[in-house]
Tab-separated table of C-alpha atoms and ligand atoms in Angstrom:
chain	number	residue	atom	x	y	z
A	1	MET	CA	-10.611	5.487	0.931
A	2	ASN	CA	-8.356	4.441	-1.827
A	3	GLU	CA	-11.799	4.415	-3.838
A	4	TYR	CA	-12.493	7.725	-2.977
A	5	ASP	CA	-8.967	9.302	-3.432
A	6	SER	CA	-8.985	7.838	-7.006
A	7	GLU	CA	-12.304	9.989	-7.378
A	8	LEU	CA	-10.679	12.926	-6.166
A	9	VAL	CA	-7.172	12.666	-8.450
A	10	ARG	CA	-9.811	12.152	-11.487
A	11	SER	CA	-11.439	15.268	-10.595
A	12	LEU	CA	-8.059	16.962	-10.156
A	13	LEU	CA	-6.734	15.609	-13.376
A	14	LYS	CA	-10.043	16.328	-15.361
A	15	ARG	CA	-9.909	19.905	-14.809
A	16	GLU	CA	-6.300	20.282	-15.840
A	17	GLY	CA	-7.670	18.790	-19.288
A	18	PHE	CA	-6.723	15.152	-18.742
A	19	VAL	CA	-9.220	12.606	-20.546
A	20	PHE	CA	-9.741	9.064	-19.137
A	21	THR	CA	-10.148	6.027	-20.849
A	22	GLU	CA	-11.115	2.257	-19.669
A	23	ASP	CA	-9.038	0.787	-22.489
A	24	ARG	CA	-5.497	0.579	-21.255
A	25	GLU	CA	-4.145	0.032	-24.639
A	26	ARG	CA	-5.155	3.510	-25.629
A	27	ALA	CA	-3.853	5.114	-22.360
A	28	ASP	CA	-0.791	7.676	-22.425
A	29	VAL	CA	-0.454	7.315	-18.739
A	30	ILE	CA	-1.512	4.564	-16.511
A	31	LEU	CA	-2.264	5.449	-12.643
A	32	MET	CA	-2.272	2.801	-9.840
A	33	ASN	CA	-3.501	3.767	-6.598
A	34	THR	CA	-1.980	1.502	-3.906
A	35	CYS	CA	-2.675	0.442	-0.420
A	36	ALA	CA	-0.014	-0.756	1.864
A	37	ILE	CA	-2.075	-2.371	4.816
A	38	ARG	CA	-0.925	-5.846	4.048
A	39	GLU	CA	1.756	-8.037	2.198
A	40	ASN	CA	-0.902	-9.175	-0.540
A	41	ALA	CA	-1.942	-5.636	-1.342
A	42	HIS	CA	1.332	-4.760	-2.029
A	43	ASN	CA	2.337	-7.854	-3.996
A	44	LYS	CA	-0.525	-7.067	-6.339
A	45	VAL	CA	1.128	-3.600	-6.932
A	46	TYR	CA	4.539	-5.593	-8.097
A	47	SER	CA	2.394	-7.880	-10.433
A	48	HIS	CA	0.437	-4.942	-12.284
A	49	LEU	CA	3.912	-3.299	-12.893
A	50	ALA	CA	5.365	-6.328	-14.146
A	51	ASP	CA	1.983	-6.386	-16.919
A	52	LEU	CA	2.812	-2.746	-17.639
A	53	LYS	CA	6.604	-3.440	-18.507
A	54	ALA	CA	5.522	-5.350	-21.657
A	55	ILE	CA	3.331	-2.479	-22.725
A	56	LYS	CA	6.006	0.409	-22.044
A	57	LYS	CA	8.585	-1.857	-23.899
A	58	GLN	CA	6.123	-1.404	-26.846
A	59	ARG	CA	5.494	2.242	-27.037
A	60	PRO	CA	5.581	5.248	-24.629
A	61	LEU	CA	3.906	5.322	-21.630
A	62	VAL	CA	3.926	7.215	-18.185
A	63	VAL	CA	3.559	4.931	-15.319
A	64	GLY	CA	2.429	6.454	-11.773
A	65	VAL	CA	2.041	4.991	-8.154
A	66	LEU	CA	-0.500	6.933	-6.413
A	67	GLY	CA	-1.216	6.173	-2.518
A	68	CYS	CA	0.064	4.305	0.461
A	69	MET	CA	2.858	2.454	-1.364
A	70	ALA	CA	4.127	5.544	-3.053
A	71	GLN	CA	4.578	6.985	0.341
A	72	ASN	CA	5.938	4.086	1.952
A	73	LEU	CA	8.301	2.573	-0.693
A	74	LYS	CA	9.722	5.836	-2.326
A	75	GLU	CA	13.222	4.548	-2.476
A	76	GLU	CA	12.511	0.828	-3.468
A	77	LEU	CA	10.143	2.068	-6.225
A	78	THR	CA	12.221	4.616	-7.810
A	79	GLU	CA	15.462	3.067	-7.532
A	80	HIS	CA	14.202	-0.414	-8.254
A	81	GLN	CA	11.521	-0.195	-10.541
A	82	PRO	CA	12.918	2.328	-13.462
A	83	LEU	CA	9.546	1.797	-15.050
A	84	VAL	CA	7.651	3.982	-12.490
A	85	ASP	CA	7.630	7.367	-13.467
A	86	VAL	CA	5.659	9.278	-11.065
A	87	LEU	CA	5.203	8.838	-7.464
A	88	ALA	CA	2.362	10.701	-5.676
A	89	GLY	CA	1.643	10.015	-1.819
A	90	PRO	CA	-2.106	10.648	-0.602
A	91	ASP	CA	-1.132	14.191	0.685
A	92	ALA	CA	0.352	15.241	-2.733
A	93	TYR	CA	-2.487	14.685	-5.685
A	94	ARG	CA	-2.578	18.522	-6.248
A	95	GLN	CA	0.888	18.326	-7.665
A	96	LEU	CA	-0.027	15.297	-9.954
A	97	PRO	CA	-1.197	17.384	-13.022
A	98	MET	CA	2.159	19.022	-13.117
A	99	LEU	CA	4.106	15.625	-12.486
A	100	LEU	CA	2.624	13.826	-15.092
A	101	THR	CA	2.900	16.966	-17.780
A	102	SER	CA	6.512	17.056	-16.881
A	103	ALA	CA	6.790	13.307	-17.138
A	104	ILE	CA	5.407	13.019	-20.640
A	105	GLN	CA	7.317	15.997	-21.724
A	106	SER	CA	10.414	14.378	-20.403
A	107	GLN	CA	9.696	10.991	-22.201
A	108	GLU	CA	9.215	13.006	-25.450
A	109	GLN	CA	12.885	14.716	-25.053
A	110	GLY	CA	13.854	11.098	-24.479
A	111	LEU	CA	15.045	11.727	-20.948
A	112	ASP	CA	14.329	9.714	-17.905
A	113	ARG	CA	13.313	12.162	-15.183
A	114	LYS	CA	11.367	10.882	-12.291
A	115	GLY	CA	8.819	12.872	-10.479
A	116	LEU	CA	8.179	12.470	-6.870
A	117	ALA	CA	5.844	14.200	-4.502
A	118	VAL	CA	5.440	12.169	-1.263
A	119	ASP	CA	5.344	15.061	1.423
A	120	LEU	CA	2.652	14.618	3.924
A	121	SER	CA	0.618	17.447	5.117
A	122	GLU	CA	-0.945	18.486	8.496
A	123	TYR	CA	-3.374	20.441	6.692
A	124	GLU	CA	-4.491	18.744	3.321
A	125	THR	CA	-8.141	17.616	3.491
A	126	TYR	CA	-8.935	18.456	-0.457
A	127	ASP	CA	-11.897	19.995	1.145
A	128	ASP	CA	-12.442	22.227	-2.300
A	129	VAL	CA	-12.093	18.997	-4.646
A	130	VAL	CA	-15.453	17.592	-5.676
A	131	PRO	CA	-14.547	13.920	-6.371
A	132	GLU	CA	-15.628	12.762	-9.860
A	133	ARG	CA	-17.954	9.919	-8.452
A	134	ASN	CA	-18.448	6.507	-10.365
A	135	ASP	CA	-21.101	4.981	-8.365
A	136	GLY	CA	-24.758	6.164	-8.797
A	137	VAL	CA	-26.134	4.869	-5.391
A	138	ASN	CA	-23.418	5.559	-2.771
A	139	ALA	CA	-21.118	8.558	-2.529
A	140	TRP	CA	-18.239	8.589	-0.378
A	141	VAL	CA	-17.097	11.441	1.716
A	142	ALA	CA	-14.000	11.793	3.479
A	143	VAL	CA	-14.496	13.737	6.571
A	144	MET	CA	-10.995	13.239	8.010
A	145	ARG	CA	-7.556	12.131	6.749
A	146	GLY	CA	-4.995	10.373	8.772
A	147	CYS	CA	-4.780	8.652	12.063
A	148	ASP	CA	-2.926	9.332	15.423
A	149	ASN	CA	-3.498	6.129	17.124
A	150	PHE	CA	-0.525	4.291	15.983
A	151	CYS	CA	-1.672	0.737	16.463
A	152	SER	CA	1.754	-1.188	16.388
A	153	PHE	CA	0.777	-3.154	13.240
A	154	CYS	CA	-0.446	-0.171	11.332
A	155	VAL	CA	1.140	1.513	8.388
A	156	VAL	CA	-1.675	4.088	7.868
A	157	PRO	CA	0.083	6.789	10.538
A	158	TYR	CA	2.985	6.578	8.346
A	159	THR	CA	1.506	6.705	4.964
A	160	ARG	CA	-1.242	9.143	5.556
A	161	GLY	CA	0.206	11.020	8.093
A	162	ARG	CA	-1.415	13.067	11.258
A	163	GLU	CA	-5.079	13.533	11.733
A	164	ARG	CA	-7.071	16.346	10.437
A	165	SER	CA	-10.699	16.897	10.058
A	166	ARG	CA	-12.838	18.716	7.184
A	167	ASP	CA	-14.910	21.969	8.175
A	168	PRO	CA	-18.535	20.388	8.616
A	169	ASP	CA	-19.924	23.318	6.478
A	170	GLY	CA	-18.250	21.881	3.666
A	171	ILE	CA	-19.014	18.445	4.361
A	172	ILE	CA	-22.813	19.533	4.772
A	173	ARG	CA	-22.860	21.175	1.702
A	174	GLU	CA	-21.218	18.358	0.083
A	175	ALA	CA	-23.855	16.165	1.154
A	176	GLN	CA	-26.864	18.486	-0.224
A	177	GLN	CA	-25.201	18.494	-3.554
A	178	ILE	CA	-24.853	14.435	-3.238
A	179	ALA	CA	-28.629	14.273	-2.655
A	180	ALA	CA	-29.607	17.063	-5.455
A	181	GLN	CA	-27.498	14.565	-7.710
A	182	GLY	CA	-29.909	11.943	-6.927
A	183	PHE	CA	-27.416	9.780	-4.457
A	184	LYS	CA	-29.325	8.088	-1.724
A	185	GLN	CA	-26.366	6.879	0.526
A	186	VAL	CA	-23.541	8.464	1.886
A	187	THR	CA	-20.770	6.852	3.791
A	188	LEU	CA	-18.475	9.101	5.643
A	189	LEU	CA	-15.238	7.766	5.541
A	190	GLY	CA	-12.039	8.353	7.625
A	191	GLN	CA	-8.955	6.347	8.811
A	192	ASN	CA	-10.328	6.788	12.392
A	193	VAL	CA	-13.629	8.548	11.503
A	194	ASN	CA	-15.194	8.889	14.890
A	195	SER	CA	-12.229	10.999	16.119
A	196	TYR	CA	-13.571	13.845	13.706
A	197	ARG	CA	-13.263	17.083	15.807
A	198	HIS	CA	-13.697	20.411	14.018
A	199	GLY	CA	-14.134	23.243	16.738
A	200	SER	CA	-17.012	22.184	18.555
A	201	TRP	CA	-17.957	19.673	16.125
A	202	ASP	CA	-17.573	16.028	17.186
A	203	PHE	CA	-18.632	13.007	14.932
A	204	ALA	CA	-21.841	12.291	16.330
A	205	ARG	CA	-23.087	16.004	15.457
A	206	LEU	CA	-21.585	15.618	11.978
A	207	LEU	CA	-23.265	12.140	11.524
A	208	THR	CA	-26.362	13.687	12.522
A	209	ALA	CA	-26.200	17.021	10.433
A	210	VAL	CA	-25.241	14.698	7.239
A	211	ALA	CA	-28.469	12.251	8.157
A	212	ASP	CA	-30.756	15.202	8.455
A	213	VAL	CA	-29.734	16.290	4.719
A	214	SER	CA	-32.875	16.257	2.990
A	215	GLY	CA	-32.843	13.209	0.076
A	216	ILE	CA	-30.244	11.343	1.937
A	217	GLU	CA	-31.734	8.250	2.952
A	218	ARG	CA	-29.029	6.228	4.480
A	219	VAL	CA	-25.705	7.300	6.041
A	220	ARG	CA	-22.801	4.617	6.952
A	221	PHE	CA	-19.512	5.389	8.141
A	222	THR	CA	-16.193	3.434	8.432
A	223	SER	CA	-14.039	2.967	9.936
A	224	PRO	CA	-14.524	3.738	13.688
A	225	HIS	CA	-12.121	3.053	16.549
A	226	PRO	CA	-13.692	1.552	19.700
A	227	LYS	CA	-12.091	4.318	21.914
A	228	ASP	CA	-14.467	7.023	20.551
A	229	PHE	CA	-17.871	5.907	21.039
A	230	PRO	CA	-19.432	8.446	23.530
A	231	THR	CA	-23.164	7.854	24.486
A	232	ALA	CA	-24.039	10.541	21.882
A	233	LEU	CA	-22.533	8.688	18.756
A	234	LEU	CA	-24.300	5.509	19.860
A	235	GLU	CA	-27.828	7.397	20.316
A	236	ALA	CA	-27.212	8.756	16.796
A	237	VAL	CA	-26.835	5.432	15.483
A	238	ALA	CA	-29.804	3.908	17.510
A	239	GLY	CA	-32.033	6.703	16.787
A	240	HIS	CA	-31.608	8.490	13.637
A	241	PRO	CA	-33.737	6.842	11.039
A	242	HIS	CA	-31.294	7.634	8.483
A	243	VAL	CA	-28.231	6.459	10.073
A	244	CYS	CA	-27.717	2.892	9.124
A	245	LYS	CA	-28.019	0.179	11.918
A	246	HIS	CA	-24.598	-0.975	11.286
A	247	ILE	CA	-21.443	-0.535	13.119
A	248	HIS	CA	-18.304	-2.145	11.899
A	249	LEU	CA	-16.039	-2.366	15.254
A	250	PRO	CA	-12.294	-3.445	14.620
A	251	MET	CA	-11.720	-5.744	17.482
A	252	GLN	CA	-8.213	-7.207	16.383
A	253	SER	CA	-8.039	-9.212	19.391
A	254	GLY	CA	-9.450	-10.875	22.590
A	255	SER	CA	-6.094	-10.984	24.447
A	256	ASP	CA	-5.470	-8.124	26.651
A	257	ARG	CA	-1.740	-8.702	26.577
A	258	ILE	CA	-1.868	-8.655	22.608
A	259	LEU	CA	-4.384	-5.746	22.397
A	260	GLY	CA	-1.411	-3.897	24.821
A	261	LEU	CA	1.227	-4.831	22.484
A	262	MET	CA	-1.031	-3.526	19.623
A	263	ASN	CA	-1.608	-0.425	21.072
A	264	ARG	CA	-5.102	-0.423	20.732
A	265	SER	CA	-6.054	1.320	24.131
A	266	TYR	CA	-8.934	-0.983	25.396
A	267	THR	CA	-9.219	-4.286	27.093
A	268	ASN	CA	-11.120	-7.313	26.283
A	269	ARG	CA	-13.536	-6.318	28.935
A	270	GLU	CA	-14.060	-2.627	27.671
A	271	TYR	CA	-14.460	-3.966	24.375
A	272	ARG	CA	-17.441	-6.539	25.329
A	273	ALA	CA	-18.751	-3.663	27.520
A	274	LEU	CA	-19.102	-1.593	24.462
A	275	VAL	CA	-20.744	-4.275	22.411
A	276	ASN	CA	-23.259	-4.613	25.447
A	277	ARG	CA	-24.072	-1.072	25.203
A	278	ILE	CA	-24.801	-0.908	21.872
A	279	ARG	CA	-26.848	-4.013	21.852
A	280	SER	CA	-28.843	-2.792	24.914
A	281	LEU	CA	-29.459	0.639	23.026
A	282	ARG	CA	-30.894	-1.336	20.089
A	283	SER	CA	-30.607	-5.250	19.653
A	284	ASP	CA	-31.135	-5.085	15.759
A	285	ILE	CA	-27.788	-2.871	14.922
A	286	VAL	CA	-25.540	-5.207	13.184
A	287	LEU	CA	-22.106	-5.521	14.159
A	288	THR	CA	-18.898	-6.545	11.958
A	289	THR	CA	-15.430	-6.573	12.889
A	290	ASP	CA	-11.724	-6.783	12.111
A	291	ILE	CA	-9.359	-9.658	13.447
A	292	ILE	CA	-5.731	-9.757	13.255
A	293	SER	CA	-4.249	-13.570	14.203
A	294	GLY	CA	-0.631	-14.826	14.652
A	295	PHE	CA	0.356	-11.181	15.726
A	296	CYS	CA	3.878	-11.094	17.205
A	297	SER	CA	4.446	-13.434	20.141
A	298	GLU	CA	0.605	-14.496	20.475
A	299	THR	CA	0.282	-17.607	21.907
A	300	ASP	CA	-2.108	-20.423	21.693
A	301	ALA	CA	-4.053	-19.625	24.785
A	302	GLU	CA	-4.125	-16.079	23.635
A	303	PHE	CA	-5.533	-17.137	20.211
A	304	ALA	CA	-7.925	-19.031	22.112
A	305	GLU	CA	-9.284	-15.958	23.797
A	306	THR	CA	-9.864	-14.044	20.628
A	307	TYR	CA	-11.584	-17.374	19.588
A	308	ARG	CA	-13.942	-17.267	22.533
A	309	LEU	CA	-14.588	-13.631	22.385
A	310	THR	CA	-15.494	-14.072	18.594
A	311	GLU	CA	-18.092	-16.828	19.536
A	312	GLU	CA	-19.312	-14.828	22.564
A	313	ILE	CA	-20.124	-11.771	20.670
A	314	ARG	CA	-21.187	-13.402	17.659
A	315	PHE	CA	-20.490	-10.572	14.631
A	316	HIS	CA	-22.580	-10.896	11.779
A	317	ASN	CA	-19.341	-10.683	9.974
A	318	ALA	CA	-15.722	-10.456	10.388
A	319	PHE	CA	-12.534	-9.770	8.253
A	320	ILE	CA	-10.236	-11.919	9.456
A	321	PHE	CA	-6.431	-11.033	8.446
A	322	LYS	CA	-2.998	-12.967	8.976
A	323	TYR	CA	-0.582	-10.311	10.891
A	324	SER	CA	1.453	-9.021	7.918
A	325	GLU	CA	4.525	-7.134	9.279
A	326	ARG	CA	4.864	-3.618	7.780
A	327	LYS	CA	7.874	-1.553	7.211
A	328	HIS	CA	8.248	1.391	9.806
A	329	THR	CA	5.764	0.493	12.241
A	330	ILE	CA	6.201	-0.028	15.884
A	331	ALA	CA	5.845	-3.893	15.483
A	332	ALA	CA	8.473	-3.872	12.967
A	333	ARG	CA	10.703	-1.933	14.868
A	334	LYS	CA	10.042	-3.777	18.292
A	335	PHE	CA	8.519	-7.109	17.984
A	336	PRO	CA	9.745	-9.985	16.282
A	337	ASP	CA	7.322	-11.583	13.714
A	338	ASP	CA	7.858	-14.861	15.412
A	339	ILE	CA	4.457	-16.743	14.351
A	340	ALA	CA	5.146	-19.308	12.060
A	341	GLU	CA	3.276	-18.880	8.439
A	342	PRO	CA	1.440	-22.315	8.830
A	343	VAL	CA	0.365	-21.280	12.546
A	344	LYS	CA	-1.161	-18.131	11.296
A	345	ALA	CA	-2.832	-19.733	8.623
A	346	GLU	CA	-4.114	-22.333	11.078
A	347	ARG	CA	-5.480	-19.822	13.239
A	348	VAL	CA	-7.027	-17.795	10.309
A	349	THR	CA	-8.855	-20.908	9.105
A	350	LYS	CA	-10.292	-21.466	12.410
A	351	LEU	CA	-11.502	-18.231	12.903
A	352	VAL	CA	-13.227	-18.012	9.222
A	353	ASP	CA	-15.012	-21.289	10.002
A	354	LEU	CA	-16.133	-20.323	13.167
A	355	GLN	CA	-17.538	-16.880	11.725
A	356	ARG	CA	-18.968	-18.327	8.500
A	357	ARG	CA	-20.965	-20.504	10.748
A	358	ILE	CA	-22.151	-17.682	12.928
A	359	SER	CA	-22.715	-15.530	9.811
A	360	HIS	CA	-24.577	-18.594	8.319
A	361	GLU	CA	-26.787	-18.625	11.453
A	362	HIS	CA	-27.362	-14.700	11.600
A	363	ASN	CA	-28.560	-14.914	7.971
A	364	ARG	CA	-30.838	-17.820	8.264
A	365	SER	CA	-32.795	-15.855	11.006
A	366	TYR	CA	-33.942	-13.453	8.138
A	367	ILE	CA	-35.806	-16.232	6.256
A	368	GLY	CA	-39.429	-15.543	6.438
A	369	THR	CA	-38.716	-12.145	6.848
A	370	THR	CA	-38.946	-9.187	4.451
A	371	VAL	CA	-36.221	-6.714	4.512
A	372	ALA	CA	-36.032	-3.164	2.891
A	373	VAL	CA	-33.081	-3.140	0.459
A	374	LEU	CA	-31.387	-0.241	-1.486
A	375	VAL	CA	-30.686	-1.450	-4.919
A	376	GLU	CA	-27.443	-1.134	-6.335
A	377	GLY	CA	-27.771	-3.143	-9.474
A	378	SER	CA	-27.013	-6.204	-11.536
A	379	SER	CA	-25.790	-9.026	-9.099
A	380	LYS	CA	-22.124	-9.914	-10.007
A	381	ARG	CA	-23.206	-13.469	-11.121
A	382	SER	CA	-25.997	-12.710	-13.399
A	383	ASP	CA	-27.787	-9.966	-15.133
A	384	SER	CA	-31.029	-11.537	-14.658
A	385	GLN	CA	-30.276	-11.119	-10.656
A	386	SER	CA	-30.213	-7.706	-8.777
A	387	THR	CA	-28.385	-6.891	-5.613
A	388	GLY	CA	-28.548	-4.561	-2.775
A	389	LYS	CA	-27.792	-3.769	0.629
A	390	THR	CA	-30.140	-3.782	3.803
A	391	ASP	CA	-29.878	-1.325	6.376
A	392	GLY	CA	-27.599	-3.301	8.104
A	393	ASN	CA	-25.351	-3.817	5.368
A	394	ILE	CA	-26.273	-7.239	4.379
A	395	THR	CA	-26.082	-8.131	0.831
A	396	VAL	CA	-29.392	-9.306	-0.915
A	397	VAL	CA	-29.800	-11.160	-4.225
A	398	TRP	CA	-33.257	-11.596	-6.467
A	399	ASP	CA	-34.209	-12.726	-9.534
A	400	ASN	CA	-35.390	-9.737	-11.611
A	401	SER	CA	-38.434	-11.696	-12.785
A	402	LEU	CA	-39.523	-11.516	-8.879
A	403	ILE	CA	-39.050	-7.778	-8.374
A	404	GLN	CA	-38.408	-5.310	-10.945
A	405	SER	CA	-36.353	-2.510	-9.737
A	406	GLN	CA	-33.537	0.164	-10.678
A	407	PRO	CA	-30.497	1.086	-8.766
A	408	GLY	CA	-31.428	3.516	-6.102
A	409	ASP	CA	-34.777	2.237	-5.426
A	410	PHE	CA	-35.972	0.830	-1.860
A	411	VAL	CA	-37.798	-2.232	-2.423
A	412	PRO	CA	-38.945	-4.858	0.167
A	413	VAL	CA	-37.613	-8.226	-0.680
A	414	PRO	CA	-38.939	-11.181	0.810
A	415	ILE	CA	-36.034	-13.799	2.111
A	416	LEU	CA	-36.386	-17.129	1.352
A	417	ASP	CA	-33.001	-18.756	1.586
A	418	ALA	CA	-29.420	-17.612	2.936
A	419	SER	CA	-25.947	-18.183	2.862
A	420	ALA	CA	-23.018	-17.026	4.963
A	421	SER	CA	-22.704	-14.007	3.291
A	422	THR	CA	-26.089	-13.370	1.078
A	423	LEU	CA	-29.739	-13.540	1.697
A	424	PHE	CA	-31.796	-14.569	-1.501
A	425	ALA	CA	-35.458	-13.921	-2.600
A	426	HIS	CA	-35.365	-17.302	-3.885
A	427	ARG	CA	-34.701	-20.812	-2.791
A	428	ARG	CA	-30.991	-21.839	-4.178
A	429	PRO	CA	-30.990	-25.412	-5.708
A	430	GLN	CA	-29.070	-27.959	-3.289
A	431	GLY	CA	-25.062	-27.806	-3.574
A	432	GLN	CA	-24.947	-24.265	-4.267
A	433	GLU	CA	-23.929	-23.342	-0.618
A	434	ILE	CA	-20.291	-22.819	-1.240
A	435	LEU	CA	-20.818	-20.489	-4.263
A	436	PHE	CA	-21.537	-17.657	-2.473
B	501	LIG	N1	-1.397	-7.011	9.373
B	501	LIG	C1	-2.784	-7.686	9.060
B	501	LIG	N2	-3.710	-6.988	9.265
B	501	LIG	C2	-3.599	-5.517	9.458
B	501	LIG	N3	-4.429	-4.419	9.475
B	501	LIG	C3	-3.981	-3.683	9.590
B	501	LIG	N4	-2.611	-3.585	9.628
B	501	LIG	C4	-2.444	-4.830	9.324
B	501	LIG	C5	-1.273	-5.629	9.666
B	501	LIG	N5	0.152	-5.325	9.420
B	501	LIG	C6	-5.812	-4.860	9.495
B	501	LIG	C7	-6.505	-4.281	10.780
B	501	LIG	C8	-7.268	-3.021	10.323
B	501	LIG	C9	-7.906	-3.511	9.136
B	501	LIG	C10	-8.217	-2.356	8.425
B	501	LIG	O1	-6.609	-4.220	8.429
B	501	LIG	O2	-7.712	-5.280	11.051
B	501	LIG	O3	-8.868	-2.874	11.258
B	502	LIG	FE1	-4.476	1.767	11.698
B	502	LIG	FE2	-5.052	1.816	14.023
B	502	LIG	FE3	-5.080	4.034	12.945
B	502	LIG	FE4	-6.781	2.181	12.110
B	502	LIG	S1	-6.474	3.211	14.499
B	502	LIG	S2	-5.807	3.189	10.728
B	502	LIG	S3	-5.545	0.551	12.430
B	502	LIG	S4	-3.295	3.009	13.095
């Protein structure tokens, strides 16, 4: 969502005459779009700010902090970080050209006026702003913004405000333009994407309508909440040839007491039943998840329930996080963050080890098959290799000498090797396992 928001910001600034540079030494303005979801995202921003301080000592520079941290830490960032000139929360990007212009002017006059726009809106969806897209293969499209779920650990409802959905006509028009520009894939975004609702439109109808747009070969969506999976949505995923066979289904915990404290509104049994419904519709749907361990008061026995459910469900992949207390949240106000850091770390390591084994087993089952891949471009590690994703969102890497391809092509790739995270069209030398 932040990448998408940066594309919106680029578009809003370009149309007011701002020009972009990749070279930060040449920039008059440096903006950071920030995330507040966990402590480490937060720390990254402070370390970048420290870098910018050195630059700002040498020459005039306007520094802006955008996004969730701007929203959540307005006092701290303005009072204790004299370096920051402009703050703009996720609903305030339309004001950014004005804020930056006045910050530049104020600096030229030797003044130090801060520009602050952090009001949340019940309506802002940036419906009329065409994002300035980077990638040539996948286009992000936010269909809704904000979240009303108030999971007790989560800062999003405070930084991104109330849920609001975009008009489906605008979304479908945007998807048509995206297809005309040559993008092959659309990823529909929302903090709580499957609670999309606009008049008589729900998410299943929207997903199908976008997948029907001619030229769009693959549609993905992220992130859904397990509470909003009506049969029509499952059927759209299982049945529509252009909807990817991948569902990211955040589980968070396998313990009913912890799920209750987290305000997740489902039980271990209900979650498992949803997984079974998905798999009975189509056994090849790839399931991935998010898990938090070390949430307030989580006992060893409750962690063991999460471990067992992860082992039982056998997700294809899982993002596993240590609980990180966030200001303003229900958990920060009501429950002590009482699981010691080493215990959190140990639980995360146990889950990561389990998941790596399961991911590796899943991936090994592709060896000897041929998968259809949407090509993204050069692999991170070598220009002589390319990478892309399967329909189920699994990363595939191959040597260019074996398969010639351009970003945006669909190519069949025979799989000869697999790590926990990647499928390969070549056998890797022994000992390379941990590299990927
Ligand atoms: N601590 C740890 N993980 C968190 N997430 C959200 N808030 C927190 C937090 N305070 C995780 C959840 C969510 C994912 C996007 O980030 O697992 O699904
Ligand atoms: Fe946060 Fe829960 Fe909303 Fe997801 S559904 S954004 S975890 S409050």
